[in-house]
């Protein structure tokens, strides 16, 4: 029987390539020349769930294509179709069209390292980062899959609701967010920690045909952090009169809950927990005042309260908070002053500051908030022991960012985010121009990839072998077309 269609063409091509390679090896042998040694695959454990994939699409989509060797002037290493993709270290993670398979490729070589089956065919999937080398893949209406990236194995699987859920991760605590609801989960295996916490909503009657009368969420839905065995959240559940801080243990049981230390409207970068899980805090935002409440994470016992009045005018964030380990204390900085407060409520030091300058104690960890903090034009690094300036740093075209681990840094302008909201650092080697009517990638001032429509950067990775850039071409009604570009190492 004749092999037909695209699959048959690829099989015939593979056979032709094998025959050509065999003839080449025979010719080299006849000439007394040593044949080149094929490059070995990277060291990985035995096949985690299924064998390594062939270098073509198994879902009817466009086949994978490999670029020309490094000696040519072509820059595309690999191209393939995917419904979602993520770059973590050297691993390029992608869900096949049809959402039946997650694959991990080595972004440096293009080789596939491992794959995990996801189940029945579905229109879409979403890859979320749980931290510590673990991801959560959601196939809506089917399952959540928790994958260990180091081993390439699924460590947990549970049912998924039909609607999309997005992971919020702060200081070792995780939750799924959707439809004015917060589902506490374990960052270790993605398991649900008790039932979903449904927030309060408000509805009103639309006054015109252009007005939306659907319910609006009025509840704070905040992941506060982790303290020992407890994961802490701030939410105003429908059955309660006020917002509460809710502490949940590893078994999904509520250890304690308190409205006394919660925030009805929480400030950005203004709720969090100490790195050792000893002190937690929230910040309420009534008018121009900020009310900071510190409490013991273990049992919710109040420790101290600070009221801070802010100047009029828009500044983002109006109040910046974080935790300093040595000496231990809660750091607060607003319009005119910065202060470090000991766990007993005593101010270790207080100093004046300019509204556009971020005072940054060494070793500060702040609540995860991977958006640009646009109010600042400079950073004043200070000694956490006394608040004295150690050095000043101008942004000079950069911006202040907080990464997912709570580390504050000045990074180049242009950081973006992936579909799941995880930060994607600004490019350093390639240049990317994005537009709905056409996007392109340049290298050294020359366009090396031109796309007909919208696209987004998945990530850029630089090693001693060069730089790899991953770009996802967005195609309405179709999977993404993922392009892996390469640049030689800089001399």
PDB file of N, CA and C in Angstrom, residues 2 23 51 73 97 168 171 240 245 283 302 323 367 424 446 451:
ATOM      1  N   UNK A   2       0.522   2.216  -0.831  1.00  0.00           N
ATOM      2  CA  UNK A   2       1.314   3.444  -0.941  1.00  0.00           C
ATOM      3  C   UNK A   2       1.094   4.313   0.276  1.00  0.00           C
ATOM      4  N   UNK A  23      25.740   6.183   2.028  1.00  0.00           N
ATOM      5  CA  UNK A  23      26.655   6.312   0.906  1.00  0.00           C
ATOM      6  C   UNK A  23      27.840   7.208   1.239  1.00  0.00           C
ATOM      7  N   UNK A  51       8.611   7.601  24.574  1.00  0.00           N
ATOM      8  CA  UNK A  51       9.915   7.804  23.931  1.00  0.00           C
ATOM      9  C   UNK A  51      10.042   9.191  23.341  1.00  0.00           C
ATOM     10  N   UNK A  73      24.651  31.913   6.981  1.00  0.00           N
ATOM     11  CA  UNK A  73      24.170  33.187   7.514  1.00  0.00           C
ATOM     12  C   UNK A  73      22.684  33.124   7.858  1.00  0.00           C
ATOM     13  N   UNK A  97      -0.164  21.173  19.042  1.00  0.00           N
ATOM     14  CA  UNK A  97      -1.530  21.407  18.577  1.00  0.00           C
ATOM     15  C   UNK A  97      -2.399  20.189  18.908  1.00  0.00           C
ATOM     16  N   UNK A 168      -1.188  32.498  40.653  1.00  0.00           N
ATOM     17  CA  UNK A 168      -0.537  33.618  41.336  1.00  0.00           C
ATOM     18  C   UNK A 168       0.380  33.011  42.381  1.00  0.00           C
ATOM     19  N   UNK A 171       6.047  34.360  47.396  1.00  0.00           N
ATOM     20  CA  UNK A 171       6.799  33.954  48.590  1.00  0.00           C
ATOM     21  C   UNK A 171       6.489  32.522  49.017  1.00  0.00           C
ATOM     22  N   UNK A 240     -18.923  35.858  54.288  1.00  0.00           N
ATOM     23  CA  UNK A 240     -18.400  36.633  55.414  1.00  0.00           C
ATOM     24  C   UNK A 240     -18.756  38.110  55.284  1.00  0.00           C
ATOM     25  N   UNK A 245      -7.809  37.378  56.469  1.00  0.00           N
ATOM     26  CA  UNK A 245      -6.610  36.605  56.173  1.00  0.00           C
ATOM     27  C   UNK A 245      -6.915  35.172  56.571  1.00  0.00           C
ATOM     28  N   UNK A 283      -1.880  45.851  53.814  1.00  0.00           N
ATOM     29  CA  UNK A 283      -2.018  47.300  53.737  1.00  0.00           C
ATOM     30  C   UNK A 283      -3.363  47.658  53.136  1.00  0.00           C
ATOM     31  N   UNK A 302      -2.024  40.193  66.195  1.00  0.00           N
ATOM     32  CA  UNK A 302      -1.539  41.508  65.746  1.00  0.00           C
ATOM     33  C   UNK A 302      -0.255  41.905  66.468  1.00  0.00           C
ATOM     34  N   UNK A 323      10.602  43.035  53.198  1.00  0.00           N
ATOM     35  CA  UNK A 323      11.185  42.500  54.426  1.00  0.00           C
ATOM     36  C   UNK A 323      12.690  42.461  54.320  1.00  0.00           C
ATOM     37  N   UNK A 367       6.978  41.852  48.160  1.00  0.00           N
ATOM     38  CA  UNK A 367       5.955  41.003  47.553  1.00  0.00           C
ATOM     39  C   UNK A 367       6.133  40.916  46.048  1.00  0.00           C
ATOM     40  N   UNK A 424       8.933  38.155  31.178  1.00  0.00           N
ATOM     41  CA  UNK A 424       9.917  37.801  30.155  1.00  0.00           C
ATOM     42  C   UNK A 424      10.890  38.980  30.062  1.00  0.00           C
ATOM     43  N   UNK A 446      19.899  44.296  11.199  1.00  0.00           N
ATOM     44  CA  UNK A 446      19.365  43.649  10.003  1.00  0.00           C
ATOM     45  C   UNK A 446      18.220  42.727  10.390  1.00  0.00           C
ATOM     46  N   UNK A 451       7.474  38.559  10.186  1.00  0.00           N
ATOM     47  CA  UNK A 451       6.224  37.825  10.351  1.00  0.00           C
ATOM     48  C   UNK A 451       5.064  38.697   9.896  1.00  0.00           C
TER      49      UNK A 451
END
